[in-house]
Amino acid sequence: MSQINVEVQVCHIDAFGHVNNARFLEFFEAGKWDFFGKSGKRQALLDAGYALVVTNAQVSYVRPVKLGDTLNITTSLECITPREVQLRIEARNAAGKMCVTSLMTHCFLDKSGRPIELNDDMIAAMTFECGDHTQDRAIANLF
């Protein structure tokens, strides 16, 4: 699991005075890369020419977020299969109330841009928290 904080800036706000829905995808992308970096394998996989890309994003907006709010973005592994990685990403405000939640599915691409099956290093990069029951459930879904 990873947690980052994002302070809402003027550039995140839309004409209605709250964070534009597309900005949450940017916040979630930052959470994904922080999560991926916690394994210590991110750079080696990137150096090998692999890319981790979003193939599906389900986003639920629970409450508005406004200028000056600070969001805690939590990213955790939900499910992993031989070809996909699904992350649960949540954004909570300073009071701990859920604002936005997402299930985002990703796949790895090779240097030519084609989706590939996960190798041992990719799986290790996503399942590095073996003491967490969520991680154990996700690993069980691998086969």
Short mmCIF file of N, CA and C in Angstrom, two decimals:
data_model
loop_
_atom_site.label_atom_id
_atom_site.label_comp_id
_atom_site.label_asym_id
_atom_site.label_seq_id
_atom_site.Cartn_x
_atom_site.Cartn_y
_atom_site.Cartn_z
N MET A 1 0.85 -1.17 0.00
CA MET A 1 0.00 0.00 0.00
C MET A 1 0.90 1.24 0.00
N SER A 2 0.43 2.27 -0.64
CA SER A 2 1.14 3.54 -0.58
C SER A 2 0.15 4.64 -0.28
N GLN A 3 0.66 5.72 0.31
CA GLN A 3 -0.15 6.90 0.59
C GLN A 3 0.65 8.13 0.21
N ILE A 4 -0.02 9.01 -0.53
CA ILE A 4 0.56 10.31 -0.83
C ILE A 4 -0.49 11.37 -0.52
N ASN A 5 -0.05 12.58 -0.30
CA ASN A 5 -0.96 13.70 -0.09
C ASN A 5 -0.88 14.64 -1.28
N VAL A 6 -2.04 15.15 -1.67
CA VAL A 6 -2.14 16.11 -2.76
C VAL A 6 -2.89 17.32 -2.25
N GLU A 7 -2.29 18.49 -2.38
CA GLU A 7 -2.99 19.72 -2.03
C GLU A 7 -3.63 20.28 -3.29
N VAL A 8 -4.92 20.53 -3.22
CA VAL A 8 -5.67 21.01 -4.37
C VAL A 8 -5.25 22.44 -4.70
N GLN A 9 -4.85 22.64 -5.95
CA GLN A 9 -4.38 23.93 -6.45
C GLN A 9 -5.43 24.54 -7.39
N VAL A 10 -5.24 25.81 -7.71
CA VAL A 10 -6.15 26.51 -8.62
C VAL A 10 -6.27 25.78 -9.95
N CYS A 11 -5.17 25.23 -10.46
CA CYS A 11 -5.21 24.55 -11.76
C CYS A 11 -6.05 23.27 -11.74
N HIS A 12 -6.42 22.78 -10.57
CA HIS A 12 -7.23 21.57 -10.46
C HIS A 12 -8.73 21.87 -10.48
N ILE A 13 -9.09 23.13 -10.33
CA ILE A 13 -10.48 23.53 -10.14
C ILE A 13 -11.16 23.83 -11.47
N ASP A 14 -12.44 23.42 -11.57
CA ASP A 14 -13.21 23.71 -12.79
C ASP A 14 -14.14 24.90 -12.57
N ALA A 15 -14.97 25.19 -13.54
CA ALA A 15 -15.86 26.35 -13.48
C ALA A 15 -16.90 26.25 -12.37
N PHE A 16 -17.10 25.07 -11.83
CA PHE A 16 -18.08 24.88 -10.76
C PHE A 16 -17.47 24.99 -9.37
N GLY A 17 -16.14 25.26 -9.31
CA GLY A 17 -15.49 25.49 -8.03
C GLY A 17 -15.01 24.25 -7.31
N HIS A 18 -15.03 23.12 -7.99
CA HIS A 18 -14.50 21.90 -7.37
C HIS A 18 -13.49 21.25 -8.31
N VAL A 19 -12.80 20.23 -7.81
CA VAL A 19 -11.78 19.56 -8.62
C VAL A 19 -12.45 18.92 -9.82
N ASN A 20 -11.91 19.20 -10.99
CA ASN A 20 -12.41 18.61 -12.23
C ASN A 20 -12.20 17.10 -12.17
N ASN A 21 -13.18 16.34 -12.63
CA ASN A 21 -13.12 14.88 -12.53
C ASN A 21 -11.88 14.28 -13.20
N ALA A 22 -11.42 14.88 -14.28
CA ALA A 22 -10.24 14.35 -14.97
C ALA A 22 -8.97 14.49 -14.12
N ARG A 23 -8.93 15.47 -13.25
CA ARG A 23 -7.76 15.67 -12.39
C ARG A 23 -7.53 14.49 -11.44
N PHE A 24 -8.63 13.83 -11.06
CA PHE A 24 -8.47 12.69 -10.16
C PHE A 24 -7.66 11.58 -10.82
N LEU A 25 -7.79 11.43 -12.13
CA LEU A 25 -6.98 10.42 -12.82
C LEU A 25 -5.50 10.76 -12.70
N GLU A 26 -5.16 12.05 -12.73
CA GLU A 26 -3.77 12.46 -12.53
C GLU A 26 -3.31 12.16 -11.11
N PHE A 27 -4.16 12.45 -10.12
CA PHE A 27 -3.82 12.14 -8.73
C PHE A 27 -3.62 10.63 -8.57
N PHE A 28 -4.49 9.84 -9.20
CA PHE A 28 -4.40 8.39 -9.08
C PHE A 28 -3.16 7.85 -9.78
N GLU A 29 -2.77 8.48 -10.86
CA GLU A 29 -1.54 8.09 -11.56
C GLU A 29 -0.33 8.30 -10.64
N ALA A 30 -0.31 9.42 -9.94
CA ALA A 30 0.78 9.67 -8.98
C ALA A 30 0.79 8.61 -7.89
N GLY A 31 -0.40 8.23 -7.41
CA GLY A 31 -0.49 7.17 -6.41
C GLY A 31 0.00 5.84 -6.93
N LYS A 32 -0.33 5.53 -8.18
CA LYS A 32 0.12 4.27 -8.79
C LYS A 32 1.64 4.21 -8.83
N TRP A 33 2.28 5.28 -9.28
CA TRP A 33 3.74 5.26 -9.41
C TRP A 33 4.42 5.24 -8.05
N ASP A 34 3.80 5.84 -7.04
CA ASP A 34 4.35 5.73 -5.70
C ASP A 34 4.25 4.29 -5.21
N PHE A 35 3.09 3.67 -5.42
CA PHE A 35 2.90 2.26 -5.04
C PHE A 35 3.93 1.37 -5.74
N PHE A 36 4.04 1.53 -7.03
CA PHE A 36 4.96 0.73 -7.84
C PHE A 36 6.41 0.94 -7.38
N GLY A 37 6.74 2.16 -6.97
CA GLY A 37 8.09 2.47 -6.52
C GLY A 37 8.45 1.86 -5.18
N LYS A 38 7.47 1.55 -4.36
CA LYS A 38 7.73 0.98 -3.03
C LYS A 38 8.40 -0.39 -3.10
N SER A 39 8.24 -1.09 -4.20
CA SER A 39 8.80 -2.43 -4.34
C SER A 39 10.31 -2.40 -4.57
N GLY A 40 10.83 -1.27 -5.01
CA GLY A 40 12.25 -1.17 -5.33
C GLY A 40 12.58 -1.72 -6.72
N LYS A 41 11.59 -2.15 -7.47
CA LYS A 41 11.80 -2.74 -8.80
C LYS A 41 11.35 -1.84 -9.94
N ARG A 42 10.76 -0.71 -9.62
CA ARG A 42 10.21 0.18 -10.66
C ARG A 42 11.26 0.57 -11.70
N GLN A 43 12.39 1.05 -11.27
CA GLN A 43 13.38 1.55 -12.21
C GLN A 43 13.93 0.44 -13.10
N ALA A 44 14.17 -0.74 -12.52
CA ALA A 44 14.70 -1.85 -13.32
C ALA A 44 13.70 -2.26 -14.41
N LEU A 45 12.43 -2.28 -14.09
CA LEU A 45 11.42 -2.64 -15.09
C LEU A 45 11.31 -1.56 -16.16
N LEU A 46 11.37 -0.30 -15.75
CA LEU A 46 11.34 0.78 -16.74
C LEU A 46 12.59 0.76 -17.62
N ASP A 47 13.74 0.49 -17.00
CA ASP A 47 14.98 0.39 -17.77
C ASP A 47 14.94 -0.76 -18.77
N ALA A 48 14.19 -1.81 -18.42
CA ALA A 48 14.05 -2.96 -19.33
C ALA A 48 13.08 -2.67 -20.47
N GLY A 49 12.45 -1.50 -20.43
CA GLY A 49 11.57 -1.10 -21.52
C GLY A 49 10.11 -1.43 -21.31
N TYR A 50 9.72 -1.83 -20.10
CA TYR A 50 8.32 -2.15 -19.82
C TYR A 50 7.57 -0.90 -19.41
N ALA A 51 6.32 -0.82 -19.78
CA ALA A 51 5.45 0.28 -19.37
C ALA A 51 4.23 -0.32 -18.68
N LEU A 52 3.74 0.36 -17.68
CA LEU A 52 2.52 -0.06 -16.97
C LEU A 52 1.44 0.96 -17.32
N VAL A 53 0.43 0.53 -18.07
CA VAL A 53 -0.58 1.46 -18.58
C VAL A 53 -1.99 1.08 -18.10
N VAL A 54 -2.83 2.09 -18.00
CA VAL A 54 -4.22 1.89 -17.60
C VAL A 54 -5.01 1.35 -18.78
N THR A 55 -5.78 0.28 -18.53
CA THR A 55 -6.66 -0.27 -19.56
C THR A 55 -8.14 -0.04 -19.22
N ASN A 56 -8.43 0.22 -17.95
CA ASN A 56 -9.80 0.48 -17.53
C ASN A 56 -9.77 1.26 -16.23
N ALA A 57 -10.65 2.23 -16.10
CA ALA A 57 -10.75 3.01 -14.87
C ALA A 57 -12.22 3.16 -14.49
N GLN A 58 -12.57 2.62 -13.35
CA GLN A 58 -13.91 2.80 -12.79
C GLN A 58 -13.76 3.80 -11.64
N VAL A 59 -14.44 4.92 -11.74
CA VAL A 59 -14.29 5.98 -10.75
C VAL A 59 -15.65 6.32 -10.17
N SER A 60 -15.72 6.39 -8.84
CA SER A 60 -16.95 6.80 -8.16
C SER A 60 -16.66 8.07 -7.37
N TYR A 61 -17.43 9.10 -7.66
CA TYR A 61 -17.28 10.38 -7.00
C TYR A 61 -18.29 10.46 -5.86
N VAL A 62 -17.79 10.58 -4.64
CA VAL A 62 -18.64 10.53 -3.46
C VAL A 62 -18.97 11.93 -2.94
N ARG A 63 -17.96 12.81 -2.88
CA ARG A 63 -18.18 14.17 -2.39
C ARG A 63 -17.21 15.11 -3.08
N PRO A 64 -17.61 16.36 -3.24
CA PRO A 64 -16.75 17.32 -3.94
C PRO A 64 -15.49 17.66 -3.16
N VAL A 65 -14.47 18.04 -3.90
CA VAL A 65 -13.21 18.48 -3.34
C VAL A 65 -12.96 19.88 -3.88
N LYS A 66 -12.55 20.80 -2.98
CA LYS A 66 -12.43 22.21 -3.36
C LYS A 66 -11.02 22.72 -3.16
N LEU A 67 -10.79 23.91 -3.68
CA LEU A 67 -9.51 24.59 -3.58
C LEU A 67 -9.02 24.63 -2.13
N GLY A 68 -7.76 24.25 -1.93
CA GLY A 68 -7.16 24.27 -0.60
C GLY A 68 -7.31 22.98 0.17
N ASP A 69 -8.21 22.09 -0.27
CA ASP A 69 -8.33 20.79 0.40
C ASP A 69 -7.06 19.98 0.20
N THR A 70 -6.75 19.15 1.17
CA THR A 70 -5.66 18.20 1.04
C THR A 70 -6.27 16.81 0.97
N LEU A 71 -5.86 16.06 -0.03
CA LEU A 71 -6.35 14.70 -0.21
C LEU A 71 -5.27 13.70 0.15
N ASN A 72 -5.66 12.64 0.82
CA ASN A 72 -4.78 11.51 1.05
C ASN A 72 -5.16 10.45 0.02
N ILE A 73 -4.22 10.13 -0.87
CA ILE A 73 -4.45 9.15 -1.93
C ILE A 73 -3.82 7.84 -1.48
N THR A 74 -4.65 6.82 -1.30
CA THR A 74 -4.18 5.50 -0.88
C THR A 74 -4.31 4.54 -2.04
N THR A 75 -3.24 3.83 -2.34
CA THR A 75 -3.21 2.87 -3.44
C THR A 75 -2.85 1.50 -2.90
N SER A 76 -3.64 0.49 -3.26
CA SER A 76 -3.34 -0.88 -2.83
C SER A 76 -3.69 -1.86 -3.95
N LEU A 77 -3.06 -3.00 -3.88
CA LEU A 77 -3.30 -4.05 -4.88
C LEU A 77 -4.62 -4.73 -4.60
N GLU A 78 -5.48 -4.77 -5.59
CA GLU A 78 -6.78 -5.43 -5.48
C GLU A 78 -6.74 -6.84 -6.05
N CYS A 79 -6.16 -6.98 -7.26
CA CYS A 79 -6.18 -8.26 -7.96
C CYS A 79 -5.04 -8.29 -8.96
N ILE A 80 -4.49 -9.48 -9.16
CA ILE A 80 -3.46 -9.64 -10.18
C ILE A 80 -3.73 -10.94 -10.93
N THR A 81 -3.65 -10.88 -12.25
CA THR A 81 -3.81 -12.06 -13.10
C THR A 81 -2.55 -12.15 -13.96
N PRO A 82 -2.40 -13.19 -14.76
CA PRO A 82 -1.19 -13.28 -15.59
C PRO A 82 -1.01 -12.11 -16.55
N ARG A 83 -2.09 -11.37 -16.86
CA ARG A 83 -1.96 -10.27 -17.83
C ARG A 83 -2.36 -8.89 -17.30
N GLU A 84 -2.97 -8.84 -16.11
CA GLU A 84 -3.48 -7.56 -15.60
C GLU A 84 -3.19 -7.37 -14.12
N VAL A 85 -3.13 -6.11 -13.75
CA VAL A 85 -2.98 -5.69 -12.36
C VAL A 85 -4.11 -4.72 -12.07
N GLN A 86 -4.87 -4.98 -11.00
CA GLN A 86 -5.95 -4.07 -10.64
C GLN A 86 -5.60 -3.41 -9.30
N LEU A 87 -5.64 -2.08 -9.30
CA LEU A 87 -5.34 -1.32 -8.09
C LEU A 87 -6.61 -0.64 -7.59
N ARG A 88 -6.76 -0.63 -6.26
CA ARG A 88 -7.83 0.14 -5.62
C ARG A 88 -7.18 1.44 -5.17
N ILE A 89 -7.76 2.55 -5.58
CA ILE A 89 -7.22 3.85 -5.23
C ILE A 89 -8.34 4.68 -4.61
N GLU A 90 -8.04 5.26 -3.45
CA GLU A 90 -9.04 6.04 -2.73
C GLU A 90 -8.48 7.42 -2.40
N ALA A 91 -9.35 8.42 -2.48
CA ALA A 91 -8.98 9.79 -2.10
C ALA A 91 -9.88 10.20 -0.95
N ARG A 92 -9.24 10.52 0.19
CA ARG A 92 -9.98 10.97 1.37
C ARG A 92 -9.54 12.38 1.73
N ASN A 93 -10.47 13.14 2.27
CA ASN A 93 -10.14 14.50 2.67
C ASN A 93 -9.44 14.49 4.03
N ALA A 94 -9.08 15.69 4.54
CA ALA A 94 -8.34 15.80 5.79
C ALA A 94 -9.12 15.24 6.98
N ALA A 95 -10.45 15.22 6.87
CA ALA A 95 -11.29 14.65 7.93
C ALA A 95 -11.41 13.14 7.80
N GLY A 96 -10.76 12.56 6.78
CA GLY A 96 -10.81 11.11 6.58
C GLY A 96 -12.03 10.63 5.82
N LYS A 97 -12.83 11.55 5.29
CA LYS A 97 -14.04 11.16 4.56
C LYS A 97 -13.70 10.84 3.11
N MET A 98 -14.29 9.75 2.62
CA MET A 98 -14.07 9.33 1.24
C MET A 98 -14.63 10.37 0.29
N CYS A 99 -13.80 10.75 -0.68
CA CYS A 99 -14.22 11.71 -1.71
C CYS A 99 -14.37 11.03 -3.06
N VAL A 100 -13.38 10.21 -3.41
CA VAL A 100 -13.40 9.51 -4.70
C VAL A 100 -12.74 8.16 -4.49
N THR A 101 -13.28 7.14 -5.15
CA THR A 101 -12.68 5.82 -5.11
C THR A 101 -12.62 5.27 -6.53
N SER A 102 -11.63 4.42 -6.77
CA SER A 102 -11.45 3.90 -8.12
C SER A 102 -10.88 2.49 -8.10
N LEU A 103 -11.29 1.70 -9.06
CA LEU A 103 -10.62 0.45 -9.40
C LEU A 103 -10.02 0.67 -10.78
N MET A 104 -8.70 0.57 -10.86
CA MET A 104 -8.02 0.82 -12.13
C MET A 104 -7.27 -0.44 -12.55
N THR A 105 -7.55 -0.88 -13.76
CA THR A 105 -6.89 -2.06 -14.31
C THR A 105 -5.74 -1.60 -15.20
N HIS A 106 -4.62 -2.32 -15.08
CA HIS A 106 -3.40 -1.98 -15.83
C HIS A 106 -2.85 -3.23 -16.50
N CYS A 107 -2.07 -3.01 -17.53
CA CYS A 107 -1.29 -4.10 -18.10
C CYS A 107 0.11 -3.59 -18.38
N PHE A 108 1.04 -4.51 -18.50
CA PHE A 108 2.40 -4.16 -18.89
C PHE A 108 2.52 -4.26 -20.40
N LEU A 109 3.24 -3.31 -20.98
CA LEU A 109 3.55 -3.33 -22.40
C LEU A 109 5.05 -3.57 -22.57
N ASP A 110 5.41 -4.25 -23.66
CA ASP A 110 6.83 -4.41 -23.96
C ASP A 110 7.32 -3.20 -24.76
N LYS A 111 8.56 -3.25 -25.20
CA LYS A 111 9.15 -2.11 -25.92
C LYS A 111 8.40 -1.76 -27.20
N SER A 112 7.73 -2.76 -27.80
CA SER A 112 7.00 -2.49 -29.04
C SER A 112 5.58 -1.97 -28.77
N GLY A 113 5.20 -1.88 -27.49
CA GLY A 113 3.87 -1.39 -27.14
C GLY A 113 2.80 -2.45 -27.09
N ARG A 114 3.21 -3.71 -27.10
CA ARG A 114 2.25 -4.81 -27.04
C ARG A 114 2.06 -5.31 -25.61
N PRO A 115 0.81 -5.63 -25.22
CA PRO A 115 0.57 -6.18 -23.88
C PRO A 115 1.29 -7.52 -23.73
N ILE A 116 1.82 -7.77 -22.54
CA ILE A 116 2.56 -9.00 -22.28
C ILE A 116 2.09 -9.62 -20.96
N GLU A 117 2.37 -10.92 -20.82
CA GLU A 117 2.10 -11.57 -19.54
C GLU A 117 3.13 -11.12 -18.52
N LEU A 118 2.71 -11.06 -17.27
CA LEU A 118 3.59 -10.62 -16.21
C LEU A 118 4.68 -11.65 -15.97
N ASN A 119 5.91 -11.18 -15.82
CA ASN A 119 7.00 -12.09 -15.44
C ASN A 119 7.20 -12.00 -13.93
N ASP A 120 8.14 -12.77 -13.41
CA ASP A 120 8.34 -12.83 -11.96
C ASP A 120 8.70 -11.47 -11.37
N ASP A 121 9.50 -10.68 -12.06
CA ASP A 121 9.86 -9.35 -11.55
C ASP A 121 8.66 -8.43 -11.48
N MET A 122 7.79 -8.49 -12.48
CA MET A 122 6.59 -7.66 -12.48
C MET A 122 5.67 -8.05 -11.33
N ILE A 123 5.50 -9.35 -11.14
CA ILE A 123 4.65 -9.83 -10.05
C ILE A 123 5.24 -9.39 -8.71
N ALA A 124 6.55 -9.53 -8.55
CA ALA A 124 7.21 -9.11 -7.31
C ALA A 124 7.05 -7.61 -7.08
N ALA A 125 7.07 -6.84 -8.15
CA ALA A 125 6.91 -5.39 -8.03
C ALA A 125 5.52 -5.00 -7.54
N MET A 126 4.55 -5.87 -7.76
CA MET A 126 3.17 -5.57 -7.36
C MET A 126 2.75 -6.26 -6.07
N THR A 127 3.45 -7.30 -5.66
CA THR A 127 3.02 -8.11 -4.51
C THR A 127 4.06 -8.08 -3.40
N PHE A 128 4.72 -6.95 -3.22
CA PHE A 128 5.83 -6.85 -2.29
C PHE A 128 5.41 -6.82 -0.83
N GLU A 129 4.14 -6.62 -0.53
CA GLU A 129 3.67 -6.54 0.86
C GLU A 129 3.01 -7.85 1.26
N CYS A 130 3.78 -8.90 1.42
CA CYS A 130 3.19 -10.23 1.63
C CYS A 130 2.48 -10.38 2.97
N GLY A 131 2.65 -9.49 3.93
CA GLY A 131 1.96 -9.61 5.20
C GLY A 131 0.53 -9.09 5.16
N ASP A 132 0.15 -8.40 4.14
CA ASP A 132 -1.16 -7.78 4.02
C ASP A 132 -2.15 -8.79 3.42
N HIS A 133 -3.29 -9.00 4.08
CA HIS A 133 -4.27 -9.98 3.59
C HIS A 133 -4.81 -9.62 2.21
N THR A 134 -4.92 -8.33 1.92
CA THR A 134 -5.36 -7.91 0.58
C THR A 134 -4.37 -8.42 -0.45
N GLN A 135 -3.09 -8.29 -0.15
CA GLN A 135 -2.07 -8.77 -1.08
C GLN A 135 -2.17 -10.29 -1.24
N ASP A 136 -2.40 -11.00 -0.12
CA ASP A 136 -2.52 -12.46 -0.19
C ASP A 136 -3.70 -12.85 -1.07
N ARG A 137 -4.84 -12.16 -0.92
CA ARG A 137 -6.01 -12.45 -1.75
C ARG A 137 -5.71 -12.17 -3.21
N ALA A 138 -5.00 -11.07 -3.47
CA ALA A 138 -4.67 -10.71 -4.84
C ALA A 138 -3.77 -11.76 -5.48
N ILE A 139 -2.78 -12.24 -4.73
CA ILE A 139 -1.89 -13.26 -5.25
C ILE A 139 -2.66 -14.54 -5.53
N ALA A 140 -3.62 -14.88 -4.67
CA ALA A 140 -4.42 -16.09 -4.87
C ALA A 140 -5.20 -16.02 -6.18
N ASN A 141 -5.53 -14.80 -6.63
CA ASN A 141 -6.26 -14.63 -7.88
C ASN A 141 -5.38 -14.77 -9.11
N LEU A 142 -4.09 -14.98 -8.91
CA LEU A 142 -3.17 -15.01 -10.04
C LEU A 142 -3.45 -16.17 -10.98
N PHE A 143 -3.93 -17.27 -10.48
CA PHE A 143 -4.14 -18.44 -11.35
C PHE A 143 -5.56 -18.92 -11.37
#
